[in-house]
Coordinates of C-alpha atoms and ligand atoms in Angstrom, one line a residue:
M1 CA 0.0 0.0 0.0
E2 CA 1.4 3.4 -1.0
K3 CA 1.9 5.6 2.0
Y4 CA 2.4 9.4 2.1
D5 CA 3.0 11.9 4.8
V6 CA 0.1 14.0 3.5
I7 CA -2.8 13.1 1.2
I8 CA -4.7 16.0 -0.2
V9 CA -8.2 15.6 -1.6
G10 CA -8.7 18.1 -4.4
A11 CA -6.3 19.9 -6.8
G12 CA -7.8 23.4 -6.7
T13 CA -6.1 26.4 -5.3
A14 CA -6.4 25.3 -1.6
G15 CA -5.2 21.8 -2.4
L16 CA -2.3 22.7 -4.6
T17 CA -1.2 25.4 -2.2
A18 CA -1.3 22.9 0.6
A19 CA 0.8 20.6 -1.5
I20 CA 3.5 23.3 -2.1
Y21 CA 3.7 24.1 1.6
A22 CA 3.8 20.5 2.6
L23 CA 6.5 19.6 0.1
R24 CA 8.6 22.5 1.0
A25 CA 8.4 21.3 4.6
G26 CA 10.0 18.0 3.4
K27 CA 6.8 15.9 3.4
T28 CA 5.8 13.3 0.8
V29 CA 2.5 14.4 -0.8
A30 CA -0.2 12.8 -3.0
V31 CA -3.0 14.9 -4.3
F32 CA -6.3 13.1 -5.4
E33 CA -8.4 14.8 -8.0
K34 CA -11.6 13.3 -9.6
N35 CA -11.9 15.9 -12.5
T36 CA -9.2 18.1 -13.7
Y37 CA -6.7 20.2 -11.7
G38 CA -7.4 23.8 -10.8
G39 CA -10.9 23.6 -9.4
Q40 CA -13.4 26.3 -10.1
I41 CA -11.0 29.0 -11.0
V42 CA -10.2 27.4 -14.3
N43 CA -13.6 28.7 -15.5
T44 CA -12.9 32.4 -14.6
P45 CA -11.8 34.3 -17.7
D46 CA -9.8 37.0 -15.9
I47 CA -8.6 37.2 -12.3
E48 CA -7.9 40.7 -11.2
N49 CA -7.9 40.4 -7.4
Y50 CA -5.0 38.1 -6.6
P51 CA -2.4 40.1 -4.9
G52 CA 0.7 40.5 -7.1
L53 CA -1.0 39.4 -10.3
K54 CA -2.8 42.3 -12.1
H55 CA -4.4 40.1 -14.8
V56 CA -4.3 36.4 -15.3
S57 CA -6.8 33.9 -16.7
G58 CA -8.1 31.2 -14.3
F59 CA -6.6 28.6 -16.5
E60 CA -3.1 30.1 -16.6
F61 CA -3.3 30.6 -12.9
A62 CA -4.3 26.9 -12.2
T63 CA -1.8 25.7 -14.6
A64 CA 1.1 27.6 -13.0
L65 CA 0.0 26.3 -9.6
Y66 CA -0.2 22.7 -10.8
E67 CA 3.2 22.9 -12.4
Q68 CA 4.6 24.5 -9.2
A69 CA 3.3 21.6 -7.1
T70 CA 4.3 18.8 -9.4
E71 CA 7.7 20.3 -10.0
L72 CA 8.3 20.3 -6.3
G73 CA 7.3 16.6 -6.2
A74 CA 3.6 16.4 -5.7
K75 CA 2.2 13.2 -7.0
V76 CA -1.2 14.1 -8.5
L77 CA -3.5 11.1 -9.0
F78 CA -6.8 11.5 -11.0
E79 CA -8.8 9.2 -8.8
E80 CA -11.9 9.9 -6.7
V81 CA -11.5 9.6 -2.9
T82 CA -14.5 7.5 -1.7
R83 CA -13.7 6.9 2.0
I84 CA -11.3 8.1 4.7
E85 CA -10.9 6.0 7.9
D86 CA -9.4 7.3 11.0
N87 CA -7.0 4.7 12.4
G88 CA -5.3 7.0 14.8
D89 CA -1.9 8.0 13.6
I90 CA -2.7 6.6 10.2
K91 CA -5.6 7.6 8.0
A92 CA -6.7 5.0 5.4
V93 CA -7.8 6.5 2.2
T94 CA -9.8 4.6 -0.4
T95 CA -10.1 5.9 -4.0
S96 CA -11.5 4.7 -7.3
G97 CA -8.0 3.5 -8.0
G98 CA -6.9 1.7 -4.9
S99 CA -6.0 2.1 -1.1
Y100 CA -3.6 4.5 0.4
E101 CA -2.3 5.6 3.8
A102 CA -1.3 8.9 5.2
T103 CA -0.3 10.5 8.5
S104 CA -2.4 13.5 7.7
V105 CA -5.3 14.3 5.3
I106 CA -6.3 17.7 3.9
L107 CA -9.7 17.9 2.5
A108 CA -9.8 20.6 -0.2
T109 CA -12.8 19.4 -2.1
G110 CA -14.0 22.9 -3.2
A111 CA -17.6 23.0 -4.5
K112 CA -19.6 22.2 -7.7
N113 CA -21.9 24.3 -9.7
R114 CA -25.4 24.7 -8.3
P115 CA -28.1 23.8 -10.9
L116 CA -31.1 25.9 -11.3
G117 CA -33.3 22.8 -10.8
I118 CA -35.8 23.5 -13.5
D119 CA -37.4 21.2 -16.1
R120 CA -35.1 20.1 -19.0
E121 CA -32.0 21.7 -17.5
E122 CA -30.0 18.5 -17.6
E123 CA -31.3 17.5 -21.1
L124 CA -30.2 20.9 -22.6
I125 CA -26.7 20.8 -21.2
G126 CA -24.4 21.2 -24.3
K127 CA -27.4 22.3 -26.3
G128 CA -27.6 25.8 -25.0
I129 CA -27.2 25.3 -21.2
S130 CA -23.8 25.8 -19.8
Y131 CA -22.2 26.4 -16.4
C132 CA -18.9 27.6 -17.9
A133 CA -18.6 30.7 -20.0
T134 CA -14.8 30.2 -20.6
C135 CA -15.3 26.7 -21.8
D136 CA -18.4 27.1 -24.0
G137 CA -18.6 30.9 -24.6
M138 CA -17.0 30.7 -28.1
F139 CA -19.9 28.6 -29.4
F140 CA -22.1 31.6 -29.0
R141 CA -20.0 34.2 -31.0
N142 CA -22.4 36.8 -32.5
K143 CA -25.4 35.2 -30.7
V144 CA -27.8 36.3 -28.1
V145 CA -27.2 34.6 -24.7
A146 CA -28.2 35.1 -21.0
V147 CA -26.3 34.7 -17.8
N148 CA -28.2 33.8 -14.7
G149 CA -26.8 34.9 -11.3
G150 CA -25.7 37.9 -9.3
G151 CA -22.3 36.9 -8.0
N152 CA -18.8 37.5 -9.3
T153 CA -19.0 34.5 -11.4
A154 CA -22.1 35.7 -13.3
L155 CA -20.8 39.2 -13.6
E156 CA -17.4 38.1 -14.9
D157 CA -19.0 35.6 -17.2
A158 CA -21.3 38.3 -18.6
T159 CA -18.3 40.7 -19.2
F160 CA -16.5 37.9 -21.0
L161 CA -19.4 37.0 -23.1
A162 CA -20.2 40.5 -24.1
N163 CA -16.9 40.8 -25.8
F164 CA -18.1 38.5 -28.6
C165 CA -21.9 37.7 -28.2
S166 CA -24.2 40.0 -29.9
K167 CA -26.2 40.5 -26.8
V168 CA -26.0 39.4 -23.2
Y169 CA -29.0 39.4 -20.7
V170 CA -28.0 39.3 -17.1
I171 CA -30.9 37.7 -15.2
H172 CA -30.8 38.1 -11.4
R173 CA -33.4 37.4 -8.8
R174 CA -32.8 40.8 -7.0
D175 CA -32.0 44.3 -8.0
E176 CA -28.7 44.3 -6.0
F177 CA -25.7 42.3 -6.9
R178 CA -23.8 39.9 -4.5
G179 CA -20.7 40.4 -6.7
D180 CA -18.3 43.3 -6.7
V181 CA -19.4 46.8 -7.6
S182 CA -16.4 47.2 -9.9
E183 CA -17.7 44.1 -11.9
V184 CA -21.2 45.6 -12.1
N185 CA -19.8 48.9 -13.3
K186 CA -17.9 47.2 -16.0
L187 CA -21.1 45.7 -17.3
K188 CA -23.0 48.8 -17.2
E189 CA -20.6 50.4 -19.7
K190 CA -21.3 47.6 -22.3
D191 CA -23.9 48.6 -24.9
N192 CA -24.8 45.0 -25.6
V193 CA -25.6 44.0 -22.0
E194 CA -29.2 44.3 -20.6
F195 CA -30.0 43.7 -17.0
V196 CA -33.1 41.6 -16.2
L197 CA -33.5 42.2 -12.5
N198 CA -35.9 40.8 -9.8
C199 CA -36.5 37.9 -12.2
T200 CA -36.1 34.3 -12.1
V201 CA -35.9 31.7 -15.0
T202 CA -39.0 29.6 -15.0
E203 CA -38.9 27.7 -18.3
L204 CA -36.4 26.6 -20.9
I205 CA -37.8 26.9 -24.4
G206 CA -36.5 24.9 -27.5
D207 CA -36.9 21.4 -28.9
E208 CA -33.5 20.1 -29.9
K209 CA -31.7 23.1 -28.5
L210 CA -32.4 26.1 -26.4
S211 CA -34.1 29.0 -28.3
G212 CA -35.3 31.0 -25.4
V213 CA -36.0 31.3 -21.6
K214 CA -39.1 32.5 -19.8
V215 CA -38.5 34.8 -16.8
L216 CA -40.9 35.8 -14.1
D217 CA -40.6 39.3 -12.6
K218 CA -41.0 38.7 -8.9
I219 CA -42.2 42.3 -8.3
T220 CA -44.9 42.7 -11.1
G221 CA -45.7 39.1 -11.5
E222 CA -45.1 39.6 -15.3
E223 CA -43.8 36.8 -17.4
K224 CA -41.7 37.4 -20.5
T225 CA -39.7 35.4 -23.0
L226 CA -36.1 36.2 -23.9
E227 CA -34.9 34.8 -27.2
V228 CA -31.5 33.4 -26.4
E229 CA -29.5 30.6 -27.7
G230 CA -27.4 30.1 -24.6
L231 CA -28.0 30.3 -20.9
F232 CA -25.0 30.4 -18.7
I233 CA -26.1 29.4 -15.2
A234 CA -23.8 30.9 -12.5
I235 CA -25.8 30.8 -9.3
G236 CA -23.2 29.7 -6.9
Q237 CA -21.8 26.4 -5.7
M238 CA -22.6 23.5 -3.6
P239 CA -20.1 21.5 -1.5
E240 CA -19.6 17.8 -1.8
N241 CA -18.4 16.4 1.5
S242 CA -21.0 13.8 2.5
L243 CA -18.6 10.9 1.9
F244 CA -16.4 12.3 4.7
A245 CA -19.0 12.8 7.3
N246 CA -17.4 10.1 9.4
V247 CA -14.3 12.2 10.0
V248 CA -15.7 15.8 9.9
N249 CA -18.7 17.7 11.0
L250 CA -20.9 19.1 8.2
D251 CA -23.2 22.1 8.5
D252 CA -26.8 22.1 7.0
K253 CA -25.5 23.0 3.6
G254 CA -22.8 20.3 3.6
Y255 CA -19.8 22.5 4.3
I256 CA -17.2 21.1 6.7
I257 CA -17.4 22.9 10.0
A258 CA -14.0 24.5 10.7
D259 CA -12.6 27.9 11.6
E260 CA -9.4 29.7 10.4
S261 CA -7.3 26.9 12.2
C262 CA -8.5 24.6 9.4
T263 CA -8.8 21.7 12.0
T264 CA -11.7 19.3 12.1
K265 CA -13.1 17.0 14.7
T266 CA -10.5 14.3 13.8
A267 CA -6.9 14.8 14.7
G268 CA -4.8 14.7 11.5
V269 CA -7.7 15.6 9.2
Y270 CA -7.7 19.2 8.1
V271 CA -9.8 21.2 5.8
A272 CA -8.9 24.0 3.3
G273 CA -10.7 26.3 0.9
D274 CA -14.2 26.7 -0.3
C275 CA -15.4 23.4 1.1
R276 CA -15.3 24.7 4.8
T277 CA -17.6 27.1 6.6
K278 CA -16.2 30.6 6.0
T279 CA -17.5 34.0 5.2
L280 CA -15.2 34.9 2.1
R281 CA -14.6 32.3 -0.5
Q282 CA -11.8 33.7 -2.7
L283 CA -8.6 32.5 -4.2
T284 CA -6.6 34.4 -1.5
T285 CA -8.6 32.7 1.3
A286 CA -8.4 29.3 -0.4
A287 CA -4.5 29.7 -0.7
S288 CA -4.3 30.9 2.9
D289 CA -6.2 27.8 4.2
G290 CA -3.9 25.6 2.1
A291 CA -0.8 27.1 3.7
I292 CA -2.3 26.8 7.3
A293 CA -3.5 23.2 6.8
A294 CA -0.2 22.1 5.5
S295 CA 1.7 23.8 8.2
L296 CA -0.2 21.6 10.8
C297 CA 0.6 18.3 9.1
Ligands
NAP1 P1 -22.2 33.5 -5.2 O1 -21.4 34.6 -4.8 O2 -22.7 32.5 -4.1 O3 -23.4 34.1 -6.0 C1 -24.5 33.3 -6.4 C2 -25.5 34.2 -7.0 O4 -26.5 33.3 -7.6 C3 -26.2 35.1 -6.0 O5 -26.4 36.4 -6.7 C4 -27.6 34.5 -5.8 O6 -28.6 35.4 -5.5 C5 -27.8 33.8 -7.1 N1 -28.6 32.5 -6.8 C6 -28.4 31.5 -5.9 N2 -29.2 30.5 -6.0 C7 -30.1 31.0 -6.9 C8 -31.3 30.4 -7.5 N3 -31.7 29.2 -7.2 N4 -31.9 31.0 -8.5 C9 -31.4 32.3 -9.0 N5 -30.3 32.8 -8.5 C10 -29.7 32.2 -7.5 O7 -21.6 32.5 -6.3 P2 -20.4 32.7 -7.3 O8 -20.7 34.0 -8.1 O9 -20.2 31.5 -8.1 O10 -19.1 33.0 -6.5 C11 -18.6 32.0 -5.5 C12 -17.5 32.7 -4.7 O11 -16.4 32.7 -5.6 C13 -17.8 34.0 -4.2 O12 -17.2 34.2 -3.0 C14 -17.1 34.9 -5.3 O13 -16.8 36.2 -4.8 C15 -16.0 34.1 -5.6 N6 -15.5 34.4 -7.0 C16 -14.4 35.2 -7.1 C17 -14.0 35.6 -8.3 C18 -12.7 36.4 -8.4 O14 -12.3 36.8 -7.3 N7 -12.2 36.8 -9.5 C19 -14.6 35.1 -9.5 C20 -15.7 34.3 -9.4 C21 -16.2 34.0 -8.1 P3 -28.6 36.3 -4.3 O15 -27.5 37.2 -4.4 O16 -30.0 36.9 -4.3 O17 -28.4 35.3 -3.1

């Protein structure tokens, strides 16, 4: 059985930062990732708020982080972790590819996109419905699209799409945005962006592919149809930690309960990044958690 000093679950910003810190402290490190490296940030077109980097795409940032960790010696295994057992000084980690052991485990599982939860959403994924403007935006060049959400992801996605789509509707359920004012102001300057506020998406229209969305104005009760070929859903994330409920406590939304110390109820099991309870989920706070968790291993 392969044994490491530190096993990290998740190769996003928190996990890879933890790997860098643990490796530089002389530990052996395996990072398990069930999808691709980088986490959510790979879908961000332009990062402008990471200290020291004025502009960088999410993909470039994640790739640099991945290379930094692997060049230092991190073993990144693309396997899904399905169970962690606390055997005192040793943690047994089961994955889709095998069984491993570690002295310490850092959970850096991030979060996944939250679906809207309306009829035909799943059926139309790839046929007009997308959760990633950076990945799929180019398919909608010169077309009319909508972005649903009011956080930084939705605002940044809309800015990105407005550069090459003929029109971008920004549908948000309130008239105030959760995302940064600077991002809202950028959008207000675009001639091809229209805000559809206090509205929720109630229906997806189109047979083989999306041709429009119905939105309901929560204030007036009016329903209208927006003719769009793409709907980019950016309404936040959901954590995925239920598999680890035997070694950590989860809150009612599924986040791992922990404070800035990044410790959990199990000695030797730490948590870092968006998957834990916290007030600010940002690259900077994910990186900070990764460094703290690794320093405890
Ligand atoms: P978020 O900040 O949680 O925002 C989610 C948005 O979706 C909110 O505006 C919310 O509306 C709306 N929403 C949630 N559920 C909905 C539903 N069922 N129907 C309609 N609307 C719904 O999520 P995010 O934008 O993905 O950002 C996640 C975190 O990453 C944030 O901390 C964000 O700042 C960070 N982020 C940072 C950067 C960057 O620094 N460059 C880029 C992207 C994201 P309400 O506002 O009404 O609740």
